[in-house]
PDB file of C-alpha atoms in Angstrom:
ATOM      1  CA  MET W   1     -50.249  14.558 -53.235  1.00 62.00           C
ATOM      2  CA  PHE W   2     -47.549  12.931 -55.389  1.00 72.00           C
ATOM      3  CA  ALA W   3     -45.194  13.200 -52.390  1.00 73.00           C
ATOM      4  CA  ALA W   4     -47.332  10.623 -50.576  1.00 83.00           C
ATOM      5  CA  VAL W   5     -46.587   7.913 -53.147  1.00 88.00           C
ATOM      6  CA  PRO W   6     -43.617   5.751 -52.142  1.00 91.00           C
ATOM      7  CA  LEU W   7     -40.969   5.929 -54.865  1.00 92.00           C
ATOM      8  CA  LEU W   8     -39.955   2.324 -54.219  1.00 94.00           C
ATOM      9  CA  ALA W   9     -43.174   1.384 -55.979  1.00 95.00           C
ATOM     10  CA  LEU W  10     -41.295   2.066 -59.241  1.00 96.00           C
ATOM     11  CA  PRO W  11     -38.772  -0.796 -58.937  1.00 96.00           C
ATOM     12  CA  VAL W  12     -41.561  -3.076 -57.703  1.00 96.00           C
ATOM     13  CA  LEU W  13     -43.685  -2.062 -60.700  1.00 96.00           C
ATOM     14  CA  ILE W  14     -40.790  -2.675 -63.105  1.00 94.00           C
ATOM     15  CA  TYR W  15     -40.190  -6.132 -61.631  1.00 94.00           C
ATOM     16  CA  ASN W  16     -43.922  -6.864 -61.878  1.00 93.00           C
ATOM     17  CA  LEU W  17     -43.890  -5.851 -65.551  1.00 92.00           C
ATOM     18  CA  ILE W  18     -40.941  -8.167 -66.174  1.00 89.00           C
ATOM     19  CA  ALA W  19     -42.705 -11.029 -64.376  1.00 87.00           C
ATOM     20  CA  LEU W  20     -46.041 -10.412 -66.082  1.00 86.00           C
ATOM     21  CA  THR W  21     -44.529 -10.487 -69.566  1.00 86.00           C
ATOM     22  CA  LEU W  22     -43.322 -14.040 -68.995  1.00 75.00           C
ATOM     23  CA  PRO W  23     -45.466 -16.910 -70.256  1.00 77.00           C
ATOM     24  CA  GLY W  24     -47.496 -18.029 -67.262  1.00 69.00           C
ATOM     25  CA  ALA W  25     -47.191 -14.598 -65.590  1.00 67.00           C
ATOM     26  CA  PHE W  26     -47.068 -14.813 -61.782  1.00 70.00           C
ATOM     27  CA  MET W  27     -46.711 -18.591 -61.814  1.00 74.00           C
ATOM     28  CA  SER W  28     -43.641 -18.603 -64.062  1.00 75.00           C
ATOM     29  CA  ALA W  29     -40.357 -19.591 -62.495  1.00 76.00           C
ATOM     30  CA  GLU W  30     -38.411 -18.081 -65.423  1.00 82.00           C
ATOM     31  CA  ALA W  31     -38.040 -14.639 -63.843  1.00 83.00           C
ATOM     32  CA  HIS W  32     -34.643 -15.509 -62.398  1.00 83.00           C
ATOM     33  CA  ALA W  33     -33.316 -16.577 -65.800  1.00 84.00           C
ATOM     34  CA  ARG W  34     -34.648 -13.448 -67.514  1.00 85.00           C
ATOM     35  CA  THR W  35     -33.293 -10.997 -64.950  1.00 86.00           C
ATOM     36  CA  THR W  36     -29.838 -12.594 -64.679  1.00 88.00           C
ATOM     37  CA  GLU W  37     -29.070 -12.686 -68.402  1.00 89.00           C
ATOM     38  CA  THR W  38     -26.060 -10.533 -69.219  1.00 91.00           C
ATOM     39  CA  LEU W  39     -27.101  -7.277 -70.883  1.00 92.00           C
ATOM     40  CA  PHE W  40     -23.609  -5.941 -71.444  1.00 93.00           C
ATOM     41  CA  THR W  41     -20.082  -6.245 -70.111  1.00 95.00           C
ATOM     42  CA  ILE W  42     -17.640  -3.621 -68.979  1.00 94.00           C
ATOM     43  CA  HIS W  43     -13.932  -4.245 -69.450  1.00 94.00           C
ATOM     44  CA  MET W  44     -12.231  -3.396 -66.176  1.00 94.00           C
ATOM     45  CA  THR W  45      -8.651  -2.183 -65.781  1.00 94.00           C
ATOM     46  CA  SER W  46      -7.914  -5.415 -63.918  1.00 94.00           C
ATOM     47  CA  ARG W  47      -8.406  -7.206 -67.264  1.00 93.00           C
ATOM     48  CA  VAL W  48     -11.614  -8.828 -66.101  1.00 95.00           C
ATOM     49  CA  ASP W  49     -15.021  -8.459 -67.708  1.00 94.00           C
ATOM     50  CA  TRP W  50     -17.805  -7.248 -65.445  1.00 94.00           C
ATOM     51  CA  ALA W  51     -21.076  -8.756 -66.651  1.00 94.00           C
ATOM     52  CA  ILE W  52     -24.095  -6.561 -65.873  1.00 95.00           C
ATOM     53  CA  SER W  53     -27.592  -7.984 -65.877  1.00 94.00           C
ATOM     54  CA  LEU W  54     -31.066  -6.495 -65.631  1.00 92.00           C
ATOM     55  CA  SER W  55     -31.123  -7.625 -62.017  1.00 93.00           C
ATOM     56  CA  ASP W  56     -27.979  -5.616 -61.267  1.00 95.00           C
ATOM     57  CA  LEU W  57     -29.398  -2.481 -62.887  1.00 95.00           C
ATOM     58  CA  LEU W  58     -32.718  -2.855 -61.092  1.00 95.00           C
ATOM     59  CA  LEU W  59     -31.017  -3.271 -57.711  1.00 96.00           C
ATOM     60  CA  ALA W  60     -28.715  -0.290 -58.314  1.00 97.00           C
ATOM     61  CA  ALA W  61     -31.676   1.896 -59.280  1.00 96.00           C
ATOM     62  CA  SER W  62     -33.601   0.624 -56.248  1.00 97.00           C
ATOM     63  CA  LEU W  63     -30.754   1.664 -53.948  1.00 97.00           C
ATOM     64  CA  VAL W  64     -30.811   5.177 -55.399  1.00 96.00           C
ATOM     65  CA  VAL W  65     -34.586   5.327 -54.933  1.00 96.00           C
ATOM     66  CA  LEU W  66     -34.202   4.039 -51.347  1.00 95.00           C
ATOM     67  CA  PHE W  67     -31.777   6.889 -50.658  1.00 94.00           C
ATOM     68  CA  VAL W  68     -34.311   9.418 -51.953  1.00 91.00           C
ATOM     69  CA  GLU W  69     -37.049   7.780 -49.865  1.00 90.00           C
ATOM     70  CA  LEU W  70     -34.890   8.014 -46.749  1.00 88.00           C
ATOM     71  CA  LEU W  71     -34.375  11.705 -47.427  1.00 86.00           C
ATOM     72  CA  LYS W  72     -38.140  12.125 -47.880  1.00 84.00           C
ATOM     73  CA  SER W  73     -38.791  10.407 -44.545  1.00 80.00           C
ATOM     74  CA  THR W  74     -37.006  13.175 -42.670  1.00 78.00           C
ATOM     75  CA  THR W  75     -39.775  15.657 -43.403  1.00 73.00           C
ATOM     76  CA  SER W  76     -42.334  16.031 -40.665  1.00 66.00           C
ATOM     77  CA  ARG W  77     -45.233  17.130 -42.825  1.00 72.00           C
ATOM     78  CA  LYS W  78     -48.615  15.460 -42.479  1.00 79.00           C
ATOM     79  CA  ILE W  79     -48.240  13.882 -45.905  1.00 83.00           C
ATOM     80  CA  ALA W  80     -45.242  11.899 -44.583  1.00 82.00           C
ATOM     81  CA  ILE W  81     -47.611   9.778 -42.470  1.00 83.00           C
ATOM     82  CA  ILE W  82     -49.580   8.878 -45.608  1.00 87.00           C
ATOM     83  CA  ASN W  83     -46.299   8.024 -47.352  1.00 88.00           C
ATOM     84  CA  HIS W  84     -45.288   5.721 -44.480  1.00 88.00           C
ATOM     85  CA  SER W  85     -48.675   4.035 -44.549  1.00 91.00           C
ATOM     86  CA  LEU W  86     -48.529   3.488 -48.306  1.00 93.00           C
ATOM     87  CA  SER W  87     -44.992   2.135 -47.930  1.00 94.00           C
ATOM     88  CA  LEU W  88     -46.328  -0.366 -45.403  1.00 95.00           C
ATOM     89  CA  VAL W  89     -49.049  -1.432 -47.862  1.00 96.00           C
ATOM     90  CA  LEU W  90     -46.370  -1.774 -50.571  1.00 97.00           C
ATOM     91  CA  PHE W  91     -44.263  -3.944 -48.252  1.00 97.00           C
ATOM     92  CA  ILE W  92     -47.222  -6.213 -47.487  1.00 97.00           C
ATOM     93  CA  GLY W  93     -47.899  -6.559 -51.222  1.00 97.00           C
ATOM     94  CA  CYS W  94     -44.241  -7.371 -51.913  1.00 97.00           C
ATOM     95  CA  LEU W  95     -44.185  -9.926 -49.114  1.00 97.00           C
ATOM     96  CA  ILE W  96     -47.314 -11.644 -50.443  1.00 97.00           C
ATOM     97  CA  GLU W  97     -45.868 -11.765 -53.965  1.00 94.00           C
ATOM     98  CA  PHE W  98     -42.540 -13.084 -52.689  1.00 95.00           C
ATOM     99  CA  LEU W  99     -44.138 -15.832 -50.624  1.00 95.00           C
ATOM    100  CA  LEU W 100     -46.900 -16.938 -53.006  1.00 93.00           C
ATOM    101  CA  ALA W 101     -45.835 -16.357 -56.621  1.00 90.00           C
ATOM    102  CA  PRO W 102     -42.935 -18.357 -58.124  1.00 89.00           C
ATOM    103  CA  ALA W 103     -41.975 -15.492 -60.458  1.00 89.00           C
ATOM    104  CA  PHE W 104     -41.166 -13.384 -57.388  1.00 92.00           C
ATOM    105  CA  ALA W 105     -39.150 -15.989 -55.463  1.00 91.00           C
ATOM    106  CA  THR W 106     -35.827 -14.542 -56.595  1.00 91.00           C
ATOM    107  CA  SER W 107     -32.969 -12.868 -54.760  1.00 93.00           C
ATOM    108  CA  THR W 108     -33.551  -9.694 -56.749  1.00 94.00           C
ATOM    109  CA  PHE W 109     -37.160  -9.323 -55.641  1.00 95.00           C
ATOM    110  CA  PHE W 110     -36.229 -10.333 -52.093  1.00 96.00           C
ATOM    111  CA  LEU W 111     -33.673  -7.515 -51.926  1.00 97.00           C
ATOM    112  CA  ILE W 112     -36.199  -5.033 -53.324  1.00 97.00           C
ATOM    113  CA  THR W 113     -38.638  -6.215 -50.643  1.00 97.00           C
ATOM    114  CA  VAL W 114     -35.977  -5.672 -47.968  1.00 97.00           C
ATOM    115  CA  MET W 115     -35.440  -2.133 -49.298  1.00 97.00           C
ATOM    116  CA  VAL W 116     -39.173  -1.463 -49.000  1.00 97.00           C
ATOM    117  CA  LEU W 117     -39.081  -2.811 -45.427  1.00 96.00           C
ATOM    118  CA  LEU W 118     -36.152  -0.519 -44.587  1.00 95.00           C
ATOM    119  CA  ASP W 119     -38.115   2.405 -46.016  1.00 93.00           C
ATOM    120  CA  VAL W 120     -41.077   1.528 -43.782  1.00 94.00           C
ATOM    121  CA  LEU W 121     -38.930   1.136 -40.673  1.00 93.00           C
ATOM    122  CA  ALA W 122     -36.878   4.267 -41.325  1.00 90.00           C
ATOM    123  CA  GLY W 123     -40.002   6.308 -42.008  1.00 86.00           C
ATOM    124  CA  PHE W 124     -41.733   5.328 -38.799  1.00 84.00           C
ATOM    125  CA  ILE W 125     -38.562   5.618 -36.697  1.00 87.00           C
ATOM    126  CA  VAL W 126     -37.692   9.060 -38.058  1.00 83.00           C
ATOM    127  CA  THR W 127     -41.267  10.239 -37.515  1.00 78.00           C
ATOM    128  CA  ILE W 128     -41.272   8.981 -33.909  1.00 78.00           C
ATOM    129  CA  VAL W 129     -37.915  10.606 -33.150  1.00 77.00           C
ATOM    130  CA  ALA W 130     -39.059  13.887 -34.714  1.00 72.00           C
ATOM    131  CA  ALA W 131     -42.306  13.797 -32.732  1.00 66.00           C
ATOM    132  CA  ARG W 132     -40.421  13.115 -29.520  1.00 66.00           C
ATOM    133  CA  ARG W 133     -38.113  16.046 -30.248  1.00 63.00           C
ATOM    134  CA  ASP W 134     -41.116  18.327 -30.897  1.00 58.00           C
ATOM    135  CA  VAL W 135     -42.645  17.561 -27.502  1.00 59.00           C
ATOM    136  CA  ASP W 136     -41.450  20.152 -24.992  1.00 57.00           C
ATOM    137  CA  PHE W 137     -40.876  19.027 -21.428  1.00 59.00           C
ATOM    138  CA  GLY W 138     -40.230  22.438 -19.868  1.00 56.00           C
ATOM    139  CA  ASP W 139     -39.756  23.148 -16.157  1.00 59.00           C
ATOM    140  CA  ASN W 140     -42.588  25.678 -16.018  1.00 55.00           C
TER     141      ASN W 140
END
């Protein structure tokens, strides 16, 4: 049953925890400032410092999770339909948060929302293509 849970709920949950720990919670506009603060820098061979923020780490982890979700969408088990449906519910929740709560009106959360949308679209498209392939149109 754990396979039915969309893994992209993890980055959304982490962003929600970051936003909820701010004073004013969902109505705080400080989420952008908190997520873009430099956590550490990496000295590149080009003699430039690469500043990495929480936002960068969250987006990188979200891309890895999106890759895993796309691999999961290729299965044609019955539980995949539940996963696609829950991903759609997650996308609707992300869209509502993005549009209505100031703490979620950031580029980071927008990109996470786009990743959830891509998961939904890829899941349904892969399922439709697999179902079409499974239908046999023989010349009997």
